[in-house]
Coordinates of N, CA and C in Angstrom, one line a residue:
M1 N 135.9 135.2 38.6 CA 136.9 135.4 38.2 C 136.9 137.0 37.4
L2 N 138.2 137.6 38.1 CA 138.1 139.2 37.5 C 139.4 139.5 37.0
F3 N 139.2 140.0 35.7 CA 140.3 140.5 35.1 C 140.3 141.8 34.6
E4 N 141.5 142.7 35.0 CA 141.1 143.9 35.1 C 142.6 144.6 33.9
S5 N 142.1 145.7 33.1 CA 142.9 146.0 32.5 C 143.0 147.4 32.2
A6 N 144.0 148.3 32.2 CA 144.1 149.6 31.7 C 143.5 150.3 30.4
E7 N 143.9 149.2 29.6 CA 142.8 149.8 28.2 C 142.0 148.8 27.8
N8 N 141.2 148.8 26.6 CA 140.3 148.1 26.4 C 141.3 146.8 25.6
A9 N 140.8 145.7 26.2 CA 141.8 144.5 25.8 C 141.0 144.1 24.8
Q10 N 140.0 144.3 24.1 CA 139.0 143.7 22.9 C 138.5 142.6 23.6
K11 N 137.2 142.7 23.0 CA 136.3 141.6 23.4 C 136.8 139.9 23.5
Y12 N 137.3 139.5 22.3 CA 137.5 138.1 22.3 C 138.6 137.7 23.0
P13 N 139.8 138.3 22.8 CA 141.1 138.2 23.4 C 140.4 138.0 25.1
M14 N 139.6 138.8 25.8 CA 139.2 138.8 27.1 C 138.4 137.6 27.2
M15 N 137.4 137.2 26.2 CA 136.7 136.0 26.3 C 137.4 134.7 26.3
R16 N 138.2 134.7 25.7 CA 139.3 133.4 25.3 C 140.0 133.7 27.2
R17 N 140.3 134.6 27.6 CA 140.9 134.4 28.8 C 140.0 134.1 29.7
L18 N 138.8 134.4 29.8 CA 137.9 134.2 30.6 C 137.4 132.5 30.6
F19 N 137.2 131.8 29.2 CA 137.0 130.6 28.8 C 138.3 129.6 29.4
Y20 N 139.3 130.1 28.9 CA 140.4 129.2 29.0 C 141.5 129.2 30.2
A21 N 141.5 130.6 31.2 CA 142.7 130.8 31.9 C 142.5 129.8 33.3
Q22 N 141.1 129.7 33.3 CA 140.8 128.5 34.6 C 139.6 127.9 33.9
P23 N 139.4 126.8 33.4 CA 138.6 126.3 32.5 C 137.3 125.4 33.4
T24 N 136.4 126.3 32.8 CA 135.0 125.7 33.4 C 134.9 124.0 33.2
T25 N 134.0 123.9 34.4 CA 133.8 122.4 34.6 C 132.5 122.2 33.9
A26 N 131.4 123.4 33.9 CA 130.0 123.5 33.4 C 130.3 122.9 32.0
P27 N 128.8 122.2 31.6 CA 128.5 121.6 30.5 C 128.0 122.6 29.5
L28 N 127.7 124.0 29.7 CA 127.0 124.9 29.1 C 127.9 126.4 29.5
T29 N 127.9 127.3 28.4 CA 128.5 128.5 28.3 C 127.5 129.4 28.0
M30 N 127.6 130.6 28.9 CA 126.5 131.6 28.5 C 127.7 133.0 28.5
W31 N 127.2 133.6 27.7 CA 128.0 135.0 27.3 C 126.8 136.2 27.4
F32 N 127.5 137.1 27.8 CA 126.6 138.4 27.9 C 127.8 139.5 27.5
D33 N 127.4 140.0 26.6 CA 128.5 141.6 26.6 C 127.7 142.6 27.8
D34 N 128.4 144.0 27.7 CA 128.1 144.7 28.8 C 126.7 145.7 28.5
D35 N 126.5 145.3 27.0 CA 125.0 145.8 26.2 C 124.0 144.9 26.7
S36 N 123.9 143.8 27.2 CA 122.9 142.7 27.3 C 122.9 142.3 28.6
C37 N 121.6 142.2 29.2 CA 121.4 141.4 30.4 C 119.8 140.7 30.5
I38 N 119.7 140.4 31.5 CA 118.2 139.5 31.7 C 117.5 140.6 32.0
A39 N 116.3 140.7 31.3 CA 115.3 141.4 31.7 C 114.7 141.2 33.0
A40 N 114.5 142.4 33.5 CA 114.3 142.9 35.2 C 113.1 141.9 35.4
E41 N 112.0 141.4 34.5 CA 111.0 140.9 34.6 C 110.9 139.6 34.7
T42 N 112.4 138.9 34.1 CA 112.2 137.4 33.6 C 112.7 137.1 35.2
D43 N 111.9 135.5 35.3 CA 112.1 134.9 36.3 C 113.1 133.9 36.0
V44 N 114.1 134.0 36.6 CA 115.5 133.2 36.3 C 115.3 131.8 36.8
T45 N 114.8 131.6 37.5 CA 114.5 130.3 38.2 C 113.9 129.5 36.9
A46 N 112.7 130.3 36.3 CA 112.1 129.6 35.3 C 112.9 129.6 33.9
W47 N 113.5 130.7 33.8 CA 114.5 131.1 32.1 C 115.5 130.0 32.5
L48 N 116.4 129.7 33.3 CA 117.0 128.8 33.1 C 117.2 127.6 33.0
P49 N 116.1 126.8 33.1 CA 115.9 125.5 32.6 C 115.5 125.6 31.5
R50 N 114.8 126.8 30.7 CA 114.4 127.1 29.4 C 115.7 126.6 28.7
I51 N 116.6 127.8 29.0 CA 118.0 127.3 28.2 C 118.7 126.4 28.1
Q52 N 118.4 125.2 29.3 CA 119.0 123.8 29.3 C 118.5 123.4 28.4
Q53 N 117.1 123.3 28.5 CA 116.0 122.5 27.6 C 116.4 123.0 25.6
Q54 N 116.7 124.1 25.7 CA 117.0 124.3 24.4 C 118.3 123.8 23.8
L55 N 119.2 123.9 24.9 CA 120.5 123.4 24.4 C 120.5 121.7 24.4
S56 N 119.5 121.0 25.0 CA 119.5 119.5 24.9 C 119.2 119.2 23.4
F57 N 118.6 120.2 22.4 CA 118.6 119.8 21.0 C 119.5 120.9 20.1
H58 N 120.0 121.9 20.6 CA 120.9 122.7 19.6 C 122.4 122.9 20.4
D59 N 123.1 123.4 19.4 CA 124.7 123.4 20.0 C 124.5 124.9 20.6
F60 N 124.1 125.9 20.0 CA 124.0 127.1 20.3 C 123.0 127.9 20.3
V61 N 122.3 129.0 21.1 CA 121.2 129.3 21.1 C 121.2 130.8 21.5
G62 N 120.5 131.8 20.7 CA 120.8 133.2 20.8 C 119.9 133.9 19.8
S63 N 120.2 135.2 19.6 CA 119.0 135.6 18.7 C 119.7 135.9 17.4
I64 N 119.3 134.8 16.3 CA 119.5 134.5 15.3 C 119.8 135.5 14.2
Y65 N 120.8 136.3 13.7 CA 120.8 137.0 12.8 C 121.1 136.3 11.2
R66 N 121.1 136.9 10.1 CA 121.9 136.5 9.3 C 122.5 138.1 8.1
T67 N 124.0 137.7 7.9 CA 124.9 138.9 7.0 C 125.3 138.2 6.1
R68 N 125.5 139.2 5.1 CA 126.2 138.6 4.0 C 127.7 138.9 4.0
L69 N 128.3 137.8 3.6 CA 129.7 137.8 3.6 C 130.5 139.1 3.2
E70 N 131.5 139.6 3.1 CA 132.2 140.6 2.5 C 133.6 140.6 2.3
G71 N 134.1 140.9 1.2 CA 135.3 140.6 0.9 C 136.1 139.7 0.7
N72 N 137.3 139.0 1.3 CA 137.7 138.1 1.2 C 137.1 136.7 2.1
Q73 N 136.1 137.1 2.9 CA 135.8 136.2 4.1 C 135.5 134.6 3.6
A74 N 134.6 134.4 2.1 CA 134.6 133.0 2.1 C 136.2 132.6 1.7
A75 N 137.0 133.3 1.2 CA 138.6 132.4 1.3 C 139.2 132.6 2.6
W76 N 138.6 133.3 3.5 CA 139.5 132.9 5.2 C 138.5 131.7 5.7
I77 N 137.3 131.6 5.4 CA 136.9 130.4 5.9 C 137.4 129.2 5.6
K78 N 137.6 129.2 4.4 CA 138.2 127.9 3.5 C 139.3 127.8 3.9
A79 N 140.4 128.7 4.7 CA 141.3 128.1 5.1 C 141.5 128.1 6.8
Q80 N 140.2 128.0 7.3 CA 140.1 127.3 8.6 C 140.5 126.2 9.0
P81 N 140.7 125.8 10.2 CA 140.8 123.9 10.6 C 139.5 123.5 10.6
W82 N 138.6 124.2 10.9 CA 137.3 123.9 11.2 C 136.6 123.8 9.7
Y83 N 137.0 124.3 8.6 CA 136.2 124.0 7.2 C 136.0 122.8 6.9
A84 N 134.8 122.4 6.6 CA 134.4 120.9 6.4 C 133.9 120.5 4.6
G85 N 134.7 121.8 3.7 CA 134.5 121.4 2.3 C 132.9 121.9 1.9
K86 N 132.4 122.5 2.5 CA 130.7 123.3 2.0 C 131.1 124.4 1.9
E87 N 130.8 124.4 0.6 CA 131.2 126.0 -0.1 C 130.5 127.1 0.8
P88 N 131.2 128.2 1.4 CA 130.6 129.4 2.0 C 129.4 129.7 1.0
Q89 N 128.2 130.1 1.8 CA 127.0 130.5 1.0 C 127.1 132.6 1.0
A90 N 126.3 133.2 0.4 CA 126.5 134.4 0.2 C 125.8 134.9 1.5
Y91 N 125.0 134.4 2.3 CA 124.6 134.8 4.0 C 124.9 133.8 4.8
V92 N 125.5 134.1 6.2 CA 125.8 133.2 7.3 C 124.6 133.5 7.9
K93 N 123.9 132.7 8.7 CA 123.4 132.4 9.8 C 124.0 132.5 11.0
F94 N 123.9 133.1 12.2 CA 124.9 133.4 13.4 C 123.8 133.7 14.7
P95 N 124.1 133.1 16.0 CA 123.9 133.8 17.1 C 124.6 135.5 17.2
A96 N 123.9 136.4 17.3 CA 124.2 137.5 17.9 C 125.2 137.5 19.2
G97 N 126.4 138.3 18.7 CA 127.5 137.8 19.9 C 127.4 138.5 20.8
S98 N 126.6 139.5 21.3 CA 125.9 140.1 22.3 C 125.4 139.6 23.5
W99 N 124.9 138.4 22.8 CA 124.4 137.3 24.1 C 124.0 136.1 23.4
W100 N 124.6 134.7 23.9 CA 124.2 133.4 23.6 C 124.6 132.7 24.6
A101 N 124.3 131.5 24.4 CA 124.4 130.1 25.3 C 124.9 128.9 24.5
G102 N 125.9 128.2 24.6 CA 126.4 127.0 24.1 C 126.9 125.9 24.7
R103 N 127.0 125.0 24.1 CA 127.8 123.6 24.5 C 129.3 123.9 24.8
T104 N 129.6 124.0 25.9 CA 131.3 124.2 26.4 C 131.9 123.0 25.7
D105 N 131.7 122.3 25.3 CA 132.1 121.1 24.7 C 132.7 121.4 23.3
V106 N 131.7 122.1 22.4 CA 131.9 122.6 21.4 C 133.1 123.6 21.4
L107 N 132.9 124.8 22.1 CA 133.9 125.8 22.2 C 135.2 125.3 22.4
R108 N 135.7 124.1 23.1 CA 136.7 123.3 23.4 C 136.9 122.8 22.1
R109 N 136.3 121.9 21.7 CA 136.5 121.0 20.6 C 137.6 122.0 19.2
F110 N 137.1 123.0 19.0 CA 137.2 124.1 18.2 C 138.0 125.1 18.8
D111 N 138.4 125.4 19.9 CA 139.2 126.2 20.6 C 138.9 127.5 20.3
W112 N 137.6 127.7 20.8 CA 136.8 129.0 20.1 C 136.6 130.0 21.6
P113 N 137.2 131.0 21.6 CA 137.2 132.0 20.1 C 139.1 131.5 19.7
P114 N 139.0 131.6 18.5 CA 140.5 131.6 18.2 C 141.3 132.9 18.9
E115 N 142.6 132.5 19.1 CA 143.3 133.5 19.7 C 143.9 134.8 18.7
T116 N 143.4 134.6 17.8 CA 144.0 135.6 16.2 C 142.8 136.7 16.4
L117 N 141.6 136.4 16.8 CA 140.5 137.4 16.6 C 140.4 138.4 17.7
T118 N 140.1 139.3 17.2 CA 140.0 140.7 18.5 C 138.4 141.0 18.3
H119 N 137.8 141.1 17.3 CA 136.5 142.3 17.6 C 135.4 141.9 16.8
R120 N 135.3 142.3 15.7 CA 134.4 142.3 14.6 C 133.9 141.1 13.9
G121 N 132.7 140.5 14.0 CA 132.7 139.5 13.0 C 132.9 138.1 13.7
V122 N 133.6 137.8 14.9 CA 133.8 136.6 15.4 C 132.3 135.9 15.5
D123 N 131.3 136.5 15.8 CA 129.7 136.0 15.9 C 129.7 135.1 14.5
V124 N 129.7 135.7 13.8 CA 129.5 135.6 12.0 C 130.1 134.5 12.1
M125 N 131.3 133.9 12.1 CA 132.4 132.9 12.1 C 131.9 131.6 12.8
L126 N 131.6 132.1 14.1 CA 131.1 131.1 14.9 C 129.6 130.5 13.9
G127 N 129.0 131.0 13.4 CA 127.8 130.8 12.9 C 128.1 129.8 11.7
E128 N 129.4 130.2 10.7 CA 129.5 129.4 9.6 C 130.5 128.2 10.1
L129 N 131.2 128.1 11.1 CA 131.7 126.7 11.8 C 130.7 125.9 12.2
C130 N 129.4 126.7 12.8 CA 128.3 125.8 13.3 C 127.9 125.0 12.0
R131 N 127.3 125.8 11.2 CA 127.0 125.4 9.2 C 128.1 124.2 9.0
Q132 N 129.4 124.4 9.0 CA 130.7 123.5 8.3 C 130.5 122.4 9.4
Q133 N 130.1 122.3 10.4 CA 129.9 120.9 11.2 C 129.1 120.5 11.4
D134 N 127.8 120.8 11.0 CA 126.6 120.5 11.1 C 126.0 120.5 12.4
L135 N 126.7 121.7 13.2 CA 126.1 122.1 14.6 C 125.0 122.9 14.4
L136 N 123.7 122.6 15.3 CA 122.3 123.3 15.2 C 122.5 124.7 15.9
L137 N 121.8 125.7 15.6 CA 121.6 126.8 15.9 C 119.9 126.9 16.3
G138 N 119.7 127.5 17.6 CA 118.6 127.5 17.6 C 118.3 129.1 18.2
H139 N 117.3 129.7 17.7 CA 116.7 131.2 17.8 C 116.1 131.0 19.2
F140 N 116.5 132.0 20.1 CA 116.4 132.1 21.8 C 116.4 133.4 22.4
R141 N 115.7 134.4 22.5 CA 115.8 135.7 23.2 C 114.9 135.8 24.2
D142 N 114.0 135.3 24.7 CA 113.1 135.6 25.7 C 113.8 135.6 26.9
G143 N 113.6 136.8 27.5 CA 113.7 137.1 28.6 C 115.1 137.9 29.0
V144 N 115.5 138.2 27.7 CA 117.2 138.8 27.7 C 117.1 140.0 26.8
W145 N 117.7 141.5 27.5 CA 117.6 142.2 26.4 C 119.1 142.5 25.6
I146 N 119.3 141.9 24.5 CA 120.6 141.8 24.0 C 121.0 143.2 22.9
N147 N 122.1 143.7 23.2 CA 122.6 144.9 23.0 C 121.6 146.0 22.6
A148 N 121.0 146.0 24.2 CA 119.6 146.9 24.2 C 119.9 148.4 24.4
N149 N 119.2 149.3 23.9 CA 119.2 150.5 24.7 C 118.3 150.6 25.7
A150 N 118.4 151.4 26.7 CA 117.6 151.8 28.0 C 116.5 151.3 27.8
D151 N 115.2 151.0 26.6 CA 114.1 150.5 27.2 C 114.2 149.1 26.4
G152 N 115.5 148.6 26.3 CA 115.2 147.0 26.0 C 115.1 146.9 24.8
V153 N 115.3 147.8 23.7 CA 114.8 147.5 22.4 C 116.3 146.8 21.6
E154 N 116.1 145.4 21.1 CA 117.0 144.8 20.5 C 118.1 145.4 19.6
A155 N 119.2 145.1 19.3 CA 120.1 145.9 18.7 C 120.0 147.0 18.4
A156 N 119.7 147.8 19.5 CA 119.6 149.2 19.4 C 120.4 150.3 20.3
G157 N 121.6 149.1 20.7 CA 122.4 149.9 22.0 C 123.8 150.5 21.2
S158 N 124.1 151.7 21.4 CA 125.3 152.0 20.9 C 126.2 151.4 20.7
K159 N 127.0 151.6 19.5 CA 128.3 150.9 19.3 C 129.3 151.8 19.7
R160 N 130.2 150.5 20.4 CA 131.3 151.0 21.2 C 132.6 150.6 20.8
G161 N 133.7 150.9 21.5 CA 134.9 150.2 21.1 C 135.6 150.2 19.8
K162 N 136.3 149.1 19.3 CA 137.3 149.6 18.1 C 136.5 149.2 17.0
N163 N 136.5 149.8 15.9 CA 135.7 149.6 14.4 C 137.0 149.1 13.7
E164 N 136.7 148.0 13.0 CA 137.4 147.6 12.3 C 136.5 146.6 11.3
L165 N 137.6 146.4 10.3 CA 136.9 145.4 9.0 C 136.2 144.3 9.7
P166 N 135.3 143.6 9.0 CA 134.9 142.3 9.5 C 136.2 141.1 9.4
I167 N 136.2 140.3 9.9 CA 137.1 139.0 10.0 C 137.6 138.7 8.7
G168 N 138.3 138.2 8.3 CA 138.5 138.0 6.8 C 138.6 138.5 5.2
F169 N 137.8 139.7 5.7 CA 137.5 140.9 5.0 C 138.6 141.1 4.0
D170 N 140.0 141.2 4.7 CA 141.2 141.6 3.9 C 141.8 140.3 3.8
Y171 N 141.7 139.5 3.9 CA 142.3 138.2 4.2 C 143.1 137.9 2.4
Q172 N 144.4 137.6 2.9 CA 145.2 137.4 1.2 C 145.3 135.8 1.4
L173 N 145.1 135.8 0.1 CA 144.8 135.0 -0.7 C 146.2 134.3 -1.3

């Protein structure tokens, strides 16, 4: 499937188009940003079964980070349909949005990513959705360069695209 856009369509609206314009029947979904890839030395025929194995006991896998909630993000979380009454904590664990794999049924159940979200912090909120819904995150980054520079150093890729406040930061109470 190919979508072309003359201007930056923003990451999450494009992800949503890819996930829902012609919905997949695959039980698992894997996402790569343009700054992430399978490492050249990775044996994909051995790597893919490892991902499948990880997803047999986790709902999402990726490079797990944690970040502090800012501004009105806690209030934004409480206003979401997936909020299950667990008080938002100061920090959220989440799979980095540059590369992750997860269960397609979970994405569909929560209609993820939401139509209204465009760029910064959707990965963080996926982590909070998982905490609220008792879904399991697994740390897995073997064989993949995630938000990498030319040497494959993780989280060292240059920032590009739109710079905006994190989702929910300026949520109006």
